[in-house]
Amino acid sequence: MLGYQPNAMARGMRSGASGLVGCLVSDIASPLYAAVVGTLETTLRERGYTLVLASTQGDAELELKVATQFVERRLEGMVFAPLQESDSRAMAMLRRAGMPVVTLDRWIDDATDCVLIDHRQGVHTATRHLLSLGHRRVAFVTIGGAALRSSQGREQGFRDAFAEFGLRPDEELFCRETSSVDAAFSTTLSLFEGSQPPTAILCLGTRMLGGVLRAIRYSGRSIPADVSVICLGDNDLAKYGEPAMTTVRWNADELGVLAAGLLADRISHSGPERAKKVLMTTELVLRESTAQTDRQGVRAPASAPNRLPQP
């Protein structure tokens, strides 16, 4: 019949398909996920799917509940960034239900499709840059549990770069569980209160950057004259702040396209039988926040107000 257009609802009723695909991440406000979701949604729409987005706010119980609801509402597949890469109850439930899943920057096993970021390579390059500028007291400020592949890769890249220079990082400058802007502020400030404060900071979490920068200003220091900073993820604060931040970045649009394509192929059974793992490279974007130093961190803390400012 001329002018005929297929009715997606009727087609779904006949085939048992909902046309819905889920995306479950820890925090949809995170610049990392926000940058990916837009492309993910557009790409899936082009393939005939509607994206249903939810976040867990770091709560494993909520993660399991939402994943269960996705199954009960007959979503056809899911892009998932689980809180844990091993012993994830939500992931185990999804497997039992036969839900097609592509994990986002998480490696579960060889049987699960995933799109990963090469964090080891990115942090290795960033650390080498700081060491080449003469920095030796480099603070490693990061977020994420030590069990996550991304966290392990970041720390390995950091340590590898020091080893290549015949050096060892100061263990007192590792801050591994900086989970919020306020925590980043207080953690960074405490680093500057030591007898040998850092001359450079690797801020390895997009949401932490504001807290790190605020602590630097509060301590009376300036970037990059007193301390160099490199951040992970190229958000607006990194690009347009004063000074603009040297950044480890990756192509968020490509990440979304790849994850959407893998999932659509898995749902339609048009992809390879074996699960596919895609590793995305990173690049170091040099801006205004790093500079040469001949200091080794011995510096009296600058004068600051007696009261901490309210968060």
Short mmCIF file of C-alpha atoms in Angstrom, two decimals:
data_model
loop_
_atom_site.label_atom_id
_atom_site.label_comp_id
_atom_site.label_asym_id
_atom_site.label_seq_id
_atom_site.Cartn_x
_atom_site.Cartn_y
_atom_site.Cartn_z
CA MET A 1 0.00 0.00 0.00
CA LEU A 2 1.33 3.42 -0.95
CA GLY A 3 2.27 5.64 1.98
CA TYR A 4 2.36 2.72 4.43
CA GLN A 5 4.46 3.28 7.54
CA PRO A 6 5.16 0.43 9.98
CA ASN A 7 3.57 0.77 13.42
CA ALA A 8 6.33 0.18 15.97
CA MET A 9 3.87 -0.66 18.75
CA ALA A 10 2.01 -3.23 16.67
CA ARG A 11 5.30 -4.70 15.50
CA GLY A 12 6.46 -4.96 19.09
CA MET A 13 3.25 -6.66 20.17
CA ARG A 14 3.62 -9.27 17.42
CA SER A 15 7.30 -9.94 18.09
CA GLY A 16 7.31 -9.50 21.85
CA ALA A 17 9.93 -6.74 21.51
CA SER A 18 9.55 -3.50 23.45
CA GLY A 19 11.89 -1.34 21.36
CA LEU A 20 13.36 -0.05 24.64
CA VAL A 21 17.01 -0.20 25.65
CA GLY A 22 18.34 0.70 29.09
CA CYS A 23 21.37 2.63 30.24
CA LEU A 24 22.35 2.27 33.89
CA VAL A 25 25.30 4.22 35.33
CA SER A 26 26.32 5.42 38.77
CA ASP A 27 25.68 9.13 38.16
CA ILE A 28 24.08 10.61 35.05
CA ALA A 29 25.33 14.08 36.11
CA SER A 30 28.94 12.91 35.75
CA PRO A 31 30.57 14.68 32.79
CA LEU A 32 31.95 11.31 31.67
CA TYR A 33 28.53 9.72 31.35
CA ALA A 34 26.67 12.86 30.29
CA ALA A 35 28.95 13.22 27.28
CA VAL A 36 28.38 9.60 26.24
CA VAL A 37 24.61 9.37 26.79
CA GLY A 38 23.67 11.94 24.14
CA THR A 39 25.49 10.07 21.39
CA LEU A 40 24.28 6.75 22.75
CA GLU A 41 20.66 7.90 22.55
CA THR A 42 21.01 9.32 19.03
CA THR A 43 22.71 6.22 17.68
CA LEU A 44 20.18 3.86 19.24
CA ARG A 45 17.29 5.95 17.91
CA GLU A 46 18.73 5.59 14.43
CA ARG A 47 18.67 1.83 14.96
CA GLY A 48 15.01 1.91 16.02
CA TYR A 49 15.38 1.90 19.82
CA THR A 50 14.34 4.28 22.60
CA LEU A 51 16.78 4.80 25.47
CA VAL A 52 15.65 4.51 29.10
CA LEU A 53 18.20 6.16 31.41
CA ALA A 54 18.71 5.57 35.14
CA SER A 55 21.42 6.07 37.76
CA THR A 56 22.30 4.29 40.99
CA GLN A 57 24.21 7.01 42.91
CA GLY A 58 26.71 4.38 43.95
CA ASP A 59 24.11 2.22 45.72
CA ALA A 60 24.48 -1.51 44.95
CA GLU A 61 20.95 -2.29 46.21
CA LEU A 62 19.46 0.36 43.93
CA GLU A 63 21.55 -0.93 41.05
CA LEU A 64 20.08 -4.41 41.46
CA LYS A 65 16.55 -3.02 41.82
CA VAL A 66 16.73 -0.89 38.67
CA ALA A 67 18.33 -3.67 36.63
CA THR A 68 15.53 -6.00 37.77
CA GLN A 69 12.92 -3.45 36.71
CA PHE A 70 14.55 -3.20 33.29
CA VAL A 71 14.15 -6.96 32.89
CA GLU A 72 10.58 -6.97 34.19
CA ARG A 73 9.60 -4.22 31.76
CA ARG A 74 11.03 -6.25 28.89
CA LEU A 75 13.78 -3.92 27.81
CA GLU A 76 15.66 -5.52 24.95
CA GLY A 77 19.19 -4.75 26.10
CA MET A 78 21.28 -2.60 28.33
CA VAL A 79 24.40 -0.42 28.37
CA PHE A 80 25.71 -0.83 31.88
CA ALA A 81 28.52 0.60 34.04
CA PRO A 82 28.26 -1.67 37.11
CA LEU A 83 29.65 -0.51 40.42
CA GLN A 84 31.70 -3.70 40.69
CA GLU A 85 33.42 -5.71 38.00
CA SER A 86 33.37 -8.90 40.06
CA ASP A 87 30.59 -10.33 42.20
CA SER A 88 28.02 -7.92 40.80
CA ARG A 89 24.56 -9.17 41.77
CA ALA A 90 22.95 -7.00 39.11
CA MET A 91 25.19 -8.45 36.41
CA ALA A 92 24.49 -12.00 37.58
CA MET A 93 20.75 -11.35 37.48
CA LEU A 94 20.95 -9.91 33.96
CA ARG A 95 22.76 -13.00 32.77
CA ARG A 96 20.18 -15.31 34.26
CA ALA A 97 17.50 -13.29 32.50
CA GLY A 98 19.36 -13.51 29.17
CA MET A 99 19.53 -9.73 28.81
CA PRO A 100 22.03 -8.53 26.15
CA VAL A 101 24.50 -6.23 27.91
CA VAL A 102 27.36 -3.99 26.82
CA THR A 103 29.45 -2.69 29.71
CA LEU A 104 30.77 0.86 29.66
CA ASP A 105 34.39 1.18 30.83
CA ARG A 106 34.03 -2.04 32.83
CA TRP A 107 35.53 -5.44 32.05
CA ILE A 108 33.48 -8.34 33.40
CA ASP A 109 34.83 -11.34 31.48
CA ASP A 110 35.49 -12.59 27.97
CA ALA A 111 31.79 -13.42 27.50
CA THR A 112 30.55 -9.82 27.85
CA ASP A 113 30.75 -7.09 25.18
CA CYS A 114 32.49 -3.98 26.49
CA VAL A 115 33.90 -0.61 25.46
CA LEU A 116 36.91 0.34 27.58
CA ILE A 117 39.10 3.42 27.98
CA ASP A 118 42.86 2.90 28.14
CA HIS A 119 43.35 4.64 31.47
CA ARG A 120 46.80 3.13 32.00
CA GLN A 121 48.10 4.67 28.79
CA GLY A 122 46.50 8.05 29.52
CA VAL A 123 47.86 8.42 33.05
CA HIS A 124 51.25 7.07 31.99
CA THR A 125 51.55 9.80 29.34
CA ALA A 126 50.37 12.50 31.77
CA THR A 127 52.79 11.40 34.49
CA ARG A 128 55.73 11.29 32.06
CA HIS A 129 54.88 14.86 31.04
CA LEU A 130 55.02 16.07 34.64
CA LEU A 131 58.24 14.18 35.38
CA SER A 132 59.85 15.64 32.24
CA LEU A 133 59.05 19.10 33.61
CA GLY A 134 61.04 18.33 36.76
CA HIS A 135 58.17 17.43 39.10
CA ARG A 136 58.93 14.67 41.58
CA ARG A 137 56.26 15.19 44.24
CA VAL A 138 53.17 14.41 42.20
CA ALA A 139 49.86 13.85 44.01
CA PHE A 140 47.63 11.08 42.65
CA VAL A 141 44.04 12.14 43.44
CA THR A 142 41.50 9.67 42.11
CA ILE A 143 38.05 8.17 42.57
CA GLY A 144 36.80 4.61 42.30
CA GLY A 145 37.35 1.38 44.16
CA ALA A 146 40.71 -0.34 43.88
CA ALA A 147 38.97 -3.41 42.42
CA LEU A 148 37.93 -1.57 39.25
CA ARG A 149 40.03 -2.12 36.13
CA SER A 150 40.03 1.63 35.43
CA SER A 151 41.46 2.44 38.88
CA GLN A 152 44.09 -0.27 38.62
CA GLY A 153 45.11 0.93 35.17
CA ARG A 154 45.49 4.52 36.30
CA GLU A 155 47.72 3.61 39.22
CA GLN A 156 49.78 1.22 37.10
CA GLY A 157 50.36 3.90 34.49
CA PHE A 158 51.42 6.33 37.22
CA ARG A 159 53.88 3.89 38.78
CA ASP A 160 55.25 2.77 35.41
CA ALA A 161 56.12 6.35 34.46
CA PHE A 162 58.02 6.89 37.72
CA ALA A 163 59.87 3.61 37.22
CA GLU A 164 60.96 4.67 33.72
CA PHE A 165 62.59 7.73 35.31
CA GLY A 166 64.27 5.55 37.95
CA LEU A 167 62.01 7.04 40.64
CA ARG A 168 59.40 5.93 43.13
CA PRO A 169 56.27 7.99 43.92
CA ASP A 170 55.63 9.11 47.49
CA GLU A 171 52.92 6.85 48.92
CA GLU A 172 51.71 9.72 51.12
CA LEU A 173 50.60 11.57 47.98
CA PHE A 174 48.13 8.84 46.93
CA CYS A 175 44.49 9.83 47.54
CA ARG A 176 42.41 6.97 46.15
CA GLU A 177 38.91 7.49 47.50
CA THR A 178 38.16 11.14 46.79
CA SER A 179 34.45 10.71 46.05
CA SER A 180 33.07 14.26 45.83
CA VAL A 181 33.94 17.89 45.18
CA ASP A 182 34.04 18.63 48.92
CA ALA A 183 36.25 15.60 49.58
CA ALA A 184 38.60 16.70 46.80
CA PHE A 185 38.81 20.15 48.39
CA SER A 186 39.67 18.88 51.88
CA THR A 187 42.02 16.18 50.59
CA THR A 188 43.96 18.60 48.40
CA LEU A 189 44.17 21.14 51.20
CA SER A 190 45.60 18.51 53.54
CA LEU A 191 48.29 17.69 50.98
CA PHE A 192 49.45 21.32 51.03
CA GLU A 193 49.64 21.35 54.83
CA GLY A 194 52.46 18.80 54.91
CA SER A 195 56.14 19.67 55.19
CA GLN A 196 56.74 18.61 51.58
CA PRO A 197 53.60 19.45 49.57
CA PRO A 198 53.14 18.35 45.97
CA THR A 199 54.34 20.50 43.11
CA ALA A 200 51.91 18.78 40.74
CA ILE A 201 48.51 17.08 40.97
CA LEU A 202 46.91 14.46 38.76
CA CYS A 203 43.16 14.95 39.26
CA LEU A 204 41.70 11.70 37.92
CA GLY A 205 37.99 12.36 38.19
CA THR A 206 35.98 14.93 36.26
CA ARG A 207 33.72 15.88 39.16
CA MET A 208 36.64 16.38 41.55
CA LEU A 209 38.37 19.09 39.55
CA GLY A 210 36.40 21.97 41.07
CA GLY A 211 37.38 20.91 44.60
CA VAL A 212 41.04 20.57 43.68
CA LEU A 213 41.15 24.01 42.03
CA ARG A 214 39.35 25.61 44.96
CA ALA A 215 41.87 24.14 47.44
CA ILE A 216 44.77 25.46 45.38
CA ARG A 217 43.30 28.97 45.41
CA TYR A 218 42.47 28.76 49.12
CA SER A 219 46.04 27.74 49.97
CA GLY A 220 47.32 30.89 48.26
CA ARG A 221 48.92 29.03 45.38
CA SER A 222 48.56 29.67 41.69
CA ILE A 223 48.56 27.41 38.62
CA PRO A 224 51.08 26.68 37.14
CA ALA A 225 53.56 28.92 39.00
CA ASP A 226 53.23 27.03 42.30
CA VAL A 227 51.56 23.79 41.29
CA SER A 228 50.88 22.09 37.96
CA VAL A 229 47.57 20.27 37.39
CA ILE A 230 46.46 17.64 34.88
CA CYS A 231 42.88 16.39 34.90
CA LEU A 232 41.13 13.34 33.50
CA GLY A 233 38.24 14.09 31.15
CA ASP A 234 37.73 17.21 29.08
CA ASN A 235 34.75 18.98 30.65
CA ASP A 236 33.84 22.66 30.36
CA LEU A 237 35.71 23.61 33.54
CA ALA A 238 38.88 22.06 32.12
CA LYS A 239 38.53 23.73 28.73
CA TYR A 240 37.28 27.18 29.65
CA GLY A 241 38.56 27.80 33.17
CA GLU A 242 41.45 30.12 34.02
CA PRO A 243 43.92 28.71 33.32
CA ALA A 244 42.72 26.07 30.88
CA MET A 245 43.64 22.60 32.09
CA THR A 246 46.04 20.15 30.49
CA THR A 247 43.82 17.11 30.07
CA VAL A 248 43.79 13.38 29.41
CA ARG A 249 40.83 12.95 27.10
CA TRP A 250 39.12 10.44 24.84
CA ASN A 251 36.41 10.66 22.21
CA ALA A 252 33.15 10.48 24.18
CA ASP A 253 31.04 10.55 21.01
CA GLU A 254 32.88 7.55 19.62
CA LEU A 255 32.45 5.76 22.94
CA GLY A 256 28.67 6.18 22.71
CA VAL A 257 28.53 5.12 19.06
CA LEU A 258 30.58 2.00 19.71
CA ALA A 259 28.53 0.94 22.75
CA ALA A 260 25.23 1.50 20.91
CA GLY A 261 26.42 -0.42 17.86
CA LEU A 262 27.64 -3.40 19.89
CA LEU A 263 24.35 -3.58 21.78
CA ALA A 264 22.14 -3.25 18.69
CA ASP A 265 24.12 -6.00 16.96
CA ARG A 266 23.85 -8.26 20.01
CA ILE A 267 20.08 -7.73 20.26
CA SER A 268 19.58 -8.48 16.55
CA HIS A 269 22.06 -11.39 16.60
CA SER A 270 23.91 -9.75 13.70
CA GLY A 271 27.21 -9.36 15.47
CA PRO A 272 30.00 -11.90 16.03
CA GLU A 273 29.20 -14.91 18.17
CA ARG A 274 32.05 -14.19 20.55
CA ALA A 275 31.88 -11.13 22.78
CA LYS A 276 33.80 -8.11 21.57
CA LYS A 277 36.13 -5.90 23.62
CA VAL A 278 36.95 -2.43 22.26
CA LEU A 279 39.79 -0.45 23.87
CA MET A 280 39.76 3.29 23.23
CA THR A 281 43.00 5.25 23.28
CA THR A 282 43.44 8.57 25.06
CA GLU A 283 45.41 11.70 24.25
CA LEU A 284 47.13 14.33 26.36
CA VAL A 285 45.93 17.82 25.46
CA LEU A 286 48.52 20.40 26.55
CA ARG A 287 47.08 23.69 27.77
CA GLU A 288 48.11 26.25 30.40
CA SER A 289 48.10 24.35 33.71
CA THR A 290 51.54 22.70 33.63
CA ALA A 291 55.01 24.25 33.77
CA GLN A 292 58.63 23.42 34.46
CA THR A 293 59.71 23.34 38.08
CA ASP A 294 62.98 23.09 39.98
CA ARG A 295 61.19 22.73 43.31
CA GLN A 296 61.00 19.48 45.21
CA GLY A 297 57.95 20.47 47.19
CA VAL A 298 59.66 22.13 50.18
CA ARG A 299 57.47 25.16 50.61
CA ALA A 300 55.78 26.70 53.61
CA PRO A 301 52.01 26.79 53.21
CA ALA A 302 50.83 30.18 52.05
CA SER A 303 48.85 32.32 54.46
CA ALA A 304 45.14 31.58 54.43
CA PRO A 305 42.07 32.54 56.45
CA ASN A 306 41.67 30.87 59.84
CA ARG A 307 38.23 29.48 58.95
CA LEU A 308 37.57 27.09 56.12
CA PRO A 309 35.00 28.45 53.66
CA GLN A 310 31.64 26.71 53.61
CA PRO A 311 31.33 24.04 50.85
#
